[in-house]
Coordinates of C-alpha atoms and ligand atoms in Angstrom, one line a residue:
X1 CA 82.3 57.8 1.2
X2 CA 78.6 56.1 1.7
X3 CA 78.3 52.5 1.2
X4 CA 75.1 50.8 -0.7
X5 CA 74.8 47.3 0.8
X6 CA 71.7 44.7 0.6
X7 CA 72.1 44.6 -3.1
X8 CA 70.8 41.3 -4.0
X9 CA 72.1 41.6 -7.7
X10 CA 73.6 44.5 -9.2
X11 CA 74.7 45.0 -12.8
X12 CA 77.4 47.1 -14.0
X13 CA 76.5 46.9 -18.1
X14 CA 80.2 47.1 -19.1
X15 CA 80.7 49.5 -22.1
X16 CA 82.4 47.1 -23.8
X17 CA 81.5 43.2 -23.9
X18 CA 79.1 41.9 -26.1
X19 CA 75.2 42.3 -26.4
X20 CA 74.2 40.2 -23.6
X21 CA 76.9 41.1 -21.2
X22 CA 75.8 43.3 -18.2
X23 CA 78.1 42.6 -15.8
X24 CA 75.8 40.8 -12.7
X25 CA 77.1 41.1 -9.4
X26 CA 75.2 38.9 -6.8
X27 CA 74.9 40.2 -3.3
X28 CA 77.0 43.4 -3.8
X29 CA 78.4 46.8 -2.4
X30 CA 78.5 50.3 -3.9
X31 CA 80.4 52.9 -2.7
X32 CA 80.8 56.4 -4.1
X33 CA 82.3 60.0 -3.4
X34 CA 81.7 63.3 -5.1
X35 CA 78.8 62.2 -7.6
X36 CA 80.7 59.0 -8.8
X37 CA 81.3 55.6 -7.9
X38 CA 84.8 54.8 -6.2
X39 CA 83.7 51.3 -5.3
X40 CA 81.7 48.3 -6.8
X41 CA 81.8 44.4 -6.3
X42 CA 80.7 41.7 -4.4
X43 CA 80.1 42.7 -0.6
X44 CA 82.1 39.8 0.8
X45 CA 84.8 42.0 -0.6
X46 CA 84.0 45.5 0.5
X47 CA 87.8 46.7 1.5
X48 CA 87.9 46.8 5.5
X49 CA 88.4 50.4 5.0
X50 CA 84.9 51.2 4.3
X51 CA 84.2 50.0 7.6
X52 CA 83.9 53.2 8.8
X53 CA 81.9 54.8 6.4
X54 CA 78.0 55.2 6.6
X55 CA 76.1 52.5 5.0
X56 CA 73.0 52.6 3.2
X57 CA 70.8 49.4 2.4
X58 CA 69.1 48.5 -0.5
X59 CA 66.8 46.3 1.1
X60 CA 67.6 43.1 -0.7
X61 CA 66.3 44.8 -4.2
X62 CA 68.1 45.0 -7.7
X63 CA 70.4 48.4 -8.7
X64 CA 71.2 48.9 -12.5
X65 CA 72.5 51.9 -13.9
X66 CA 70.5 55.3 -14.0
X67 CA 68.6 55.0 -17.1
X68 CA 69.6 56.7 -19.8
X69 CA 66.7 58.1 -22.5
X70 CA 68.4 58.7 -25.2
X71 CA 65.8 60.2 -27.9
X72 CA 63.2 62.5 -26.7
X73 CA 61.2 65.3 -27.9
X74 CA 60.7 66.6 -24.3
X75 CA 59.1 70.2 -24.6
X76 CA 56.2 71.4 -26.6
X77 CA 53.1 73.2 -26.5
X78 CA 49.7 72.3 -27.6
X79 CA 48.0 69.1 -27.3
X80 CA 47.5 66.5 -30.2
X81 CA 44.9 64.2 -28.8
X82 CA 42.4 65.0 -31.3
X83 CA 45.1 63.0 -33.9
X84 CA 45.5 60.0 -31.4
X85 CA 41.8 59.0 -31.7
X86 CA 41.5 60.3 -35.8
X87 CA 44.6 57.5 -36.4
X88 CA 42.5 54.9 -34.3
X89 CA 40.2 55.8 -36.6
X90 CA 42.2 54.9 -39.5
X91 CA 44.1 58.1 -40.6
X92 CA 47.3 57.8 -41.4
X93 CA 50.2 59.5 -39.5
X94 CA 51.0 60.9 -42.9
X95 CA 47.9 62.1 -43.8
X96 CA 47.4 64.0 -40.4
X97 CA 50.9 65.7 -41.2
X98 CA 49.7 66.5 -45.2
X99 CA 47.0 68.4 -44.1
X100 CA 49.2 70.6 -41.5
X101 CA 48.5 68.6 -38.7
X102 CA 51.3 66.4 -37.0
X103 CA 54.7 68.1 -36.3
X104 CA 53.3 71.4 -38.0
X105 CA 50.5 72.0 -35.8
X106 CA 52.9 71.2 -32.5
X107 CA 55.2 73.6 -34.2
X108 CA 52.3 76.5 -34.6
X109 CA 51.3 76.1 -30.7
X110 CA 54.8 75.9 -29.7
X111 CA 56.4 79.0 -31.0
X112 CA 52.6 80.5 -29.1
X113 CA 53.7 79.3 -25.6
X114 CA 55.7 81.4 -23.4
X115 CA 59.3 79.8 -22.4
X116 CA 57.9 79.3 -18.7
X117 CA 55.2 77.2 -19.4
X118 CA 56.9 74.9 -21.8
X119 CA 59.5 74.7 -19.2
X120 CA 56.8 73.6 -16.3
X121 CA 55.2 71.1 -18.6
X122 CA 58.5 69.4 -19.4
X123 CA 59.5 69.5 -16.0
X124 CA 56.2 67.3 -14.4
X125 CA 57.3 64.7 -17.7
X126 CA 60.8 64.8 -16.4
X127 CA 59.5 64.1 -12.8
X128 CA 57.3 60.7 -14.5
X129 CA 60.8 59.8 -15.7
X130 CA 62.7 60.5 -12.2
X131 CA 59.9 57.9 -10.9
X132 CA 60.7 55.5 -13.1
X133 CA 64.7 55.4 -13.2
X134 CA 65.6 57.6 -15.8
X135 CA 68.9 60.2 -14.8
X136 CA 70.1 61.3 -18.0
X137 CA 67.1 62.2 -20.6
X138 CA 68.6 64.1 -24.4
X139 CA 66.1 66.4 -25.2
X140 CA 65.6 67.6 -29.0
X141 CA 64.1 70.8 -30.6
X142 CA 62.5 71.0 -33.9
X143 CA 59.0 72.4 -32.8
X144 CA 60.2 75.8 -32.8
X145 CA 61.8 76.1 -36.8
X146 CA 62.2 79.6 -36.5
X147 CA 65.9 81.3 -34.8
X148 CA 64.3 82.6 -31.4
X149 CA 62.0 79.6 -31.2
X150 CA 64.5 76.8 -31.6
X151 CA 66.4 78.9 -29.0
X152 CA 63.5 79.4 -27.1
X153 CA 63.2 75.6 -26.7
X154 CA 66.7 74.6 -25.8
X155 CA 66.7 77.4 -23.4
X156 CA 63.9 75.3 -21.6
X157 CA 66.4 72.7 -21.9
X158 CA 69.1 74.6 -20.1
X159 CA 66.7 75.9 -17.3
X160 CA 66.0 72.2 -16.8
X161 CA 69.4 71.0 -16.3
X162 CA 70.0 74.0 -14.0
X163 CA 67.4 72.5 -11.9
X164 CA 69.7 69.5 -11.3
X165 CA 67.3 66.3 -10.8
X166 CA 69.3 64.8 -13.9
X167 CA 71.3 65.5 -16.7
X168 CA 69.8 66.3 -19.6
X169 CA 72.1 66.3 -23.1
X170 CA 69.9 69.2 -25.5
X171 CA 70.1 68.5 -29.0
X172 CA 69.2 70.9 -32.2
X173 CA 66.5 69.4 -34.5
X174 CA 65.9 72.3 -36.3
X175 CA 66.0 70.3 -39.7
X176 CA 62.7 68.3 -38.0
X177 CA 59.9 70.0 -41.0
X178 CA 60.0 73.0 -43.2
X179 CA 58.2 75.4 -41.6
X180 CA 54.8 76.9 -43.8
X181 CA 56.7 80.6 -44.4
X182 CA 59.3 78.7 -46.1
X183 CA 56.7 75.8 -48.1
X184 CA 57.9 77.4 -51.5
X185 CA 61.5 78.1 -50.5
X186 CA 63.2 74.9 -48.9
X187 CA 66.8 76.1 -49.3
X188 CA 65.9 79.3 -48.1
X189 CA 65.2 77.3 -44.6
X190 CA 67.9 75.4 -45.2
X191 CA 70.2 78.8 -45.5
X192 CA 68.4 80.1 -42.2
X193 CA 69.4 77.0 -40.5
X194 CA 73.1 76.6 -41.7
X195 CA 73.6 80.4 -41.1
X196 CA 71.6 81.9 -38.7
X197 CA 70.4 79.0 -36.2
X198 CA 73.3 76.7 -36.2
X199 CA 75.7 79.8 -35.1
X200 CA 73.4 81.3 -32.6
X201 CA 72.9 77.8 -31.0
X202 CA 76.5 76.7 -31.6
X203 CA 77.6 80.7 -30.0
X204 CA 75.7 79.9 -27.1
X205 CA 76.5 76.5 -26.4
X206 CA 72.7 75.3 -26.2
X207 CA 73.7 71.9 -28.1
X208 CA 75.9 69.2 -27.9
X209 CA 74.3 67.4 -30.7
X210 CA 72.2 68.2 -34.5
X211 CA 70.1 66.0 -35.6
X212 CA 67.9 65.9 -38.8
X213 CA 64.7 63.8 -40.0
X214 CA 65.6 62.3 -43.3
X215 CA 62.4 61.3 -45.2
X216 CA 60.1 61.6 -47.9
X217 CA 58.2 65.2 -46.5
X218 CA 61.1 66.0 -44.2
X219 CA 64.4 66.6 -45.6
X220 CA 66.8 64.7 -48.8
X221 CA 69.9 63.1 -47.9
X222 CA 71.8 66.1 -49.4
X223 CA 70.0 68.4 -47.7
X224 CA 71.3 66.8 -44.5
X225 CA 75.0 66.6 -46.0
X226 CA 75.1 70.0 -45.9
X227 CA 73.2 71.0 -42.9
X228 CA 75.8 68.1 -40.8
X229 CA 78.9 70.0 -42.7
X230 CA 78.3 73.5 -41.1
X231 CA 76.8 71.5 -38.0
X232 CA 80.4 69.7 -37.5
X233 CA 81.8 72.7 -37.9
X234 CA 80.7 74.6 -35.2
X235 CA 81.2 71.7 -33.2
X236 CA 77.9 69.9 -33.3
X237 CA 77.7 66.1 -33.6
X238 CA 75.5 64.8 -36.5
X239 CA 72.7 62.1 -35.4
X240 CA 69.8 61.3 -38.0
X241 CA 65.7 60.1 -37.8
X242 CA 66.6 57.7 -40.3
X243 CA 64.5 55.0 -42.0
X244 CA 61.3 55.5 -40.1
X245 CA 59.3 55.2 -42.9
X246 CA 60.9 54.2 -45.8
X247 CA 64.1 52.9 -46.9
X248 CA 66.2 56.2 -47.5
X249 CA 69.7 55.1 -46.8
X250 CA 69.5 56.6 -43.6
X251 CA 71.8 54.1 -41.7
X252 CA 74.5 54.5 -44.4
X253 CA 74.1 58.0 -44.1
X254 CA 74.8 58.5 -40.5
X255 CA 77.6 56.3 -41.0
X256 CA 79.0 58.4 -43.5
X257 CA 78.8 61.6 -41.3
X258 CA 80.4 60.1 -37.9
X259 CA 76.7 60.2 -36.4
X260 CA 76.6 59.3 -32.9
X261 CA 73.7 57.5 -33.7
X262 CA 70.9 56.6 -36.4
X263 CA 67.3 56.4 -34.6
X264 CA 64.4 54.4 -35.8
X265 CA 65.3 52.3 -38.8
X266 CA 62.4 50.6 -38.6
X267 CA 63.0 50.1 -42.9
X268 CA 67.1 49.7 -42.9
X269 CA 68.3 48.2 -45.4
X270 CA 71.0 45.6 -45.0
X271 CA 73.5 47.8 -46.5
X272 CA 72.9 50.7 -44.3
X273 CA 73.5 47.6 -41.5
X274 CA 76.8 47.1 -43.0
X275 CA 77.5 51.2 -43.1
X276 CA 77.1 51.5 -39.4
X277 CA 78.8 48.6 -38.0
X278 CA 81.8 49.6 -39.6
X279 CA 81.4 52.9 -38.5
X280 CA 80.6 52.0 -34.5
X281 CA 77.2 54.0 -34.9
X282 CA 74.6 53.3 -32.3
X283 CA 71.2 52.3 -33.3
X284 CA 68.8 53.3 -31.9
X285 CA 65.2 51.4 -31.3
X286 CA 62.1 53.4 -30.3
X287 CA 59.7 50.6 -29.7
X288 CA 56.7 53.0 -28.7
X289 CA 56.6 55.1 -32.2
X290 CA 56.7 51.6 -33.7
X291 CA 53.7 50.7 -32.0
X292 CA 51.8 53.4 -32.0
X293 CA 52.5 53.9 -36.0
X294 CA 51.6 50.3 -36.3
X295 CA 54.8 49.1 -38.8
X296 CA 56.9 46.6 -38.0
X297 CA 60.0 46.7 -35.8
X298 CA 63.3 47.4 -36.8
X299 CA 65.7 44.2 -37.8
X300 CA 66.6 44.1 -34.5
X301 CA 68.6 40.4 -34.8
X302 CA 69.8 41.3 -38.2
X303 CA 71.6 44.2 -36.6
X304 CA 73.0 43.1 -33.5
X305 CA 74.4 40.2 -35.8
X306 CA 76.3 42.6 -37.7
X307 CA 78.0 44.3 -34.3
X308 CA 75.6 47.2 -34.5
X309 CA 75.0 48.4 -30.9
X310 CA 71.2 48.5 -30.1
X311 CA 70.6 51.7 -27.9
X312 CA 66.2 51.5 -27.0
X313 CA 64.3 54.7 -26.2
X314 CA 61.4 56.4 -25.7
X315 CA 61.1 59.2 -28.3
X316 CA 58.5 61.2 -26.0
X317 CA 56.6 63.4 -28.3
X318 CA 52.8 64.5 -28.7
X319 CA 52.4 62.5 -32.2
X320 CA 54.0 59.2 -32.2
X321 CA 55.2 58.3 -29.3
X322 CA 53.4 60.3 -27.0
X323 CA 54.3 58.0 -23.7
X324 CA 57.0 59.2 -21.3
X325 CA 57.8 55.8 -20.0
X326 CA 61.2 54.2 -20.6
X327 CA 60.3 51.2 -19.0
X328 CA 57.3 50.6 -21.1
X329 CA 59.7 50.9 -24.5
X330 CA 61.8 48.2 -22.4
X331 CA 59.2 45.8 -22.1
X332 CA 57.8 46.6 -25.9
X333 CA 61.5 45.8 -26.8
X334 CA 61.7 42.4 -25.5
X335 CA 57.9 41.3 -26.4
X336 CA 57.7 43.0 -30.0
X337 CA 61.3 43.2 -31.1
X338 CA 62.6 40.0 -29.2
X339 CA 65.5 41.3 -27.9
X340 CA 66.1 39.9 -24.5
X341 CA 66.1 41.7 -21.5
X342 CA 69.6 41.7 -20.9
X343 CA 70.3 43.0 -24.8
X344 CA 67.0 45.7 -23.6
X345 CA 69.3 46.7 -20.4
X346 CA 72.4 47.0 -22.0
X347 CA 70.1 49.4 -24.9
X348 CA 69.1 51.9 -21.4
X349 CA 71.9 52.2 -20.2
X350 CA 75.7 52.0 -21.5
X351 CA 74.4 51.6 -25.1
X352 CA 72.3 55.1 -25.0
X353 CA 74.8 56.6 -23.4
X354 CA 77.2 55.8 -26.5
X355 CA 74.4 57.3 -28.9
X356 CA 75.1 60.4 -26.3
X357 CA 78.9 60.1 -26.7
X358 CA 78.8 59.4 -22.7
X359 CA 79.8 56.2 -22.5
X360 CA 82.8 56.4 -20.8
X361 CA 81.5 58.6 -18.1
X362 CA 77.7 57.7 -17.5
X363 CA 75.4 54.4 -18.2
X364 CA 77.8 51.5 -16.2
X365 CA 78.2 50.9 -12.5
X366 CA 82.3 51.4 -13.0
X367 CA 84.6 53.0 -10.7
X368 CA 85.0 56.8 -11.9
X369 CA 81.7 56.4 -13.3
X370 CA 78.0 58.7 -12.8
X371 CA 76.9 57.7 -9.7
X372 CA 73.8 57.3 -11.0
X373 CA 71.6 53.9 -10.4
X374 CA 67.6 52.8 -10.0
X375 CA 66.7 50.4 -6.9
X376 CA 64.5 48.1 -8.5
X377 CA 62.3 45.9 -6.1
X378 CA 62.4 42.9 -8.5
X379 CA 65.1 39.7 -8.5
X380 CA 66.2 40.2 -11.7
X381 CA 66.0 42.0 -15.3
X382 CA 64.3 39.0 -16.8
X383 CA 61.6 39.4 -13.6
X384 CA 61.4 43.1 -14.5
X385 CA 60.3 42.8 -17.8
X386 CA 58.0 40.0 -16.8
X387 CA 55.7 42.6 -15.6
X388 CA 57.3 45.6 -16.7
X389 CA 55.8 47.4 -13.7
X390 CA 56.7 51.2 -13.3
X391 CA 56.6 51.3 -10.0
X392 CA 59.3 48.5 -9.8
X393 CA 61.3 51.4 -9.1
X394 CA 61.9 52.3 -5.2
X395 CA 64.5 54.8 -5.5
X396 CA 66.6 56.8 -7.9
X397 CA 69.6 58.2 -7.7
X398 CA 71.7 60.9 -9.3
X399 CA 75.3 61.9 -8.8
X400 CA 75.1 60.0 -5.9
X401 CA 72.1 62.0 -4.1
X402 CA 68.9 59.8 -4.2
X403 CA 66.0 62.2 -6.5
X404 CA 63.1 60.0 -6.2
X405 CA 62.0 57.4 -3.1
X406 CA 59.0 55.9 -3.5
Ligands
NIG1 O1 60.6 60.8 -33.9 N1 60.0 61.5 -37.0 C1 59.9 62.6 -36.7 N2 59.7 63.1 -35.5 C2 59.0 62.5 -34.4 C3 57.5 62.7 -34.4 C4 57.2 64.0 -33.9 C5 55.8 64.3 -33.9 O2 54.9 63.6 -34.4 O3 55.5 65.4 -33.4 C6 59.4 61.0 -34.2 O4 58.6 60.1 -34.4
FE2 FE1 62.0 61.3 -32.7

């Protein structure tokens, strides 16, 4: 049972407690067996039995909980810098995607690459992620729209987790965009999904979650009703891209469904706030679309008020949000949303891992818990985010087996 000593604070983000509370522990001890953590407090009161047991230091630096990216697009083909310099330009987001750019065009170079080399590609952004704390990543589909290329994408997914650097949590987004062969027949696409891609996925066990993109262009709130119904039933948990941009009722809709969580909600309305407090659903910020699409931030105050808990992510993707960097969506949290950074920490860690349905297992430094943690040569969170410096990170760790030393 290894000992981690020289901690000079460690926090165990608590899944319950309220938005600030993330559990400091000055100078403390970490001890853990079989991939989870069997011991965690102050050193002064490591148990004499671990006296014994090899010990590990942490050179005086900070250890929070693996971080857990809880929205990302993580494999595609193709390369959309062309529309990065076009919306600097002054083209919209929405314009790029009216004119079959945008999702459509990663969809069209996606469903060309082979399995393999989405799989490598994914795999060096995974390794930027390792670097930089992240253990647990959920990975989304929804540039393959088609049966064999939705499956062909989560099947990178499952390769991936094979590999065993993290854990990744696969989720179907084949609801993402109607696909061009089915422009003039939307239900028909719906049909394929709800019979043909939701049972082959759902057969083969390549999702744990569904998710749809609710908006004007995307898909109608009914539409999702239905595609969440057959979802549930195979087993699936409904979460929703809700409110990016425009009010749609997103929040109250994800509510309504039991979603695990309702990401972006950069235009909730305060009745959608309401739905998902009383419902428990996780919200869940993605600071980095928000500032590359230039709109303002979600109500960040206005929900954490209400009792909503605020889960922050990166959503990696080739459009929006085309940064792999979890810290960096930390630090654009606290200096563009004004969330603090223990609210930002608690939003990494045991908050995304409730908008994964992990949170009792993964996302707090708890006995029985992941033994999965960052070394962070900084004093404090607050110092962290001061500087938001990636390679603040010295060392990560998953299941207790250390998967990047810098
Ligand atoms: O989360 N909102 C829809 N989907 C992505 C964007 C995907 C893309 O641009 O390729 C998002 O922002
Ligand atoms: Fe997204």
């Amino acid at each position: 049972m290894p000992v981690l000593t020289d901690i000079s604070r460690l926090y165990t983000c608590p899944p319950e407690g309220g938005p600030e509370d993330v559990g400091a522990i000055d100078d403390a001890a970490l001890a853990w067996r079989d991939g989870m953590v069997s011991w965690v407090g102050r050193r002064s009161d490591l148990p004499v039995s671990f006296a014994d047991e090899p010990v590990q230091s942490a050179s005086g630096a900070m250890v929070v909980p693996g971080l857990v990216d809880c929205h990302t697009h993580l494999a595609f083909g193709g390369d959309r810098t062309h529309e990065f310099v076009e919306r600097l330009r002054g083209t919209s987001y929405l314009e790029i995607a009216a004119r079959g750019g945008g999702i459509l065009s990663t969809v069209r170079e996606t469903r060309d690459a082979p399995e393999a080399d989405l799989t490598q590609r994914a795999e060096k952004v995974l390794t930027r992620m390792i670097a930089q704390g992240v253990t647990t990543v959920e990975a989304k589909s929804g540039y393959g729209l088609s049966v064999a290329d939705e499956v062909k994408q989560l099947s990178v997914y499952r390769a991936l987790e094979l590999s065993a650097s993290q854990r990744i949590v696969p989720t179907l987004l084949a609801a993402h965009a109607v696909p061009p062969e089915f422009a003039e027949n939307r239900s028909g696409y719906l049909d394929l999904i709800c019979e043909s891609i939701l049972p082959r996925v759902a057969s083969e066990g390549l999702a744990v979650f569904c998710d749809a993109f609710v908006e004007k262009g995307a898909f109608t709130p009914d539409e999702a009703r239905r595609l969440f119904t057959v979802a549930k039933a195979h087993g699936l948990t409904p979460k929703l891209h809700a409110d990016q941009l425009s009010d749609m009722d997103g929040g109250a809709l994800a509510a309504e469904v039991g979603a695990a969580s309702a990401d972006h909600l950069e235009y909730i309305s305060d009745s959608s706030i309401r739905a998902m407090a009383g419902a428990g659903t996780v919200a869940v910020s993605l600071p980095l679309a928000t500032l590359v699409l230039d709109v303002e931030p979600l109500p960040v105050n206005a929900l954490i008020e209400a009792g909503v808990p605020v889960a922050v992510a990166t959503d990696f993707n080739p459009g929006s949000a085309p940064v792999p960097s979890l810290p960096l969506a930390m630090w654009t949290a606290c200096v563009r949303q004004r969330m603090t950074p223990a609210q930002v920490l608690r939003g990494v860690t045991t908050h995304a891992a409730r908008a994964l349905a992990l949170h009792r297992s993964v996302g707090s430094l708890e006995v029985g818990y992941a033994a999965d943690w960052a070394v962070v040569d900084r004093a404090s969170i607050e110092a962290w985010m001061v500087d938001f410096a990636p390679e603040a990170v010295i060392q990560t760790v998953y299941a207790g087996r250390a998967v990047y030393t810098s």
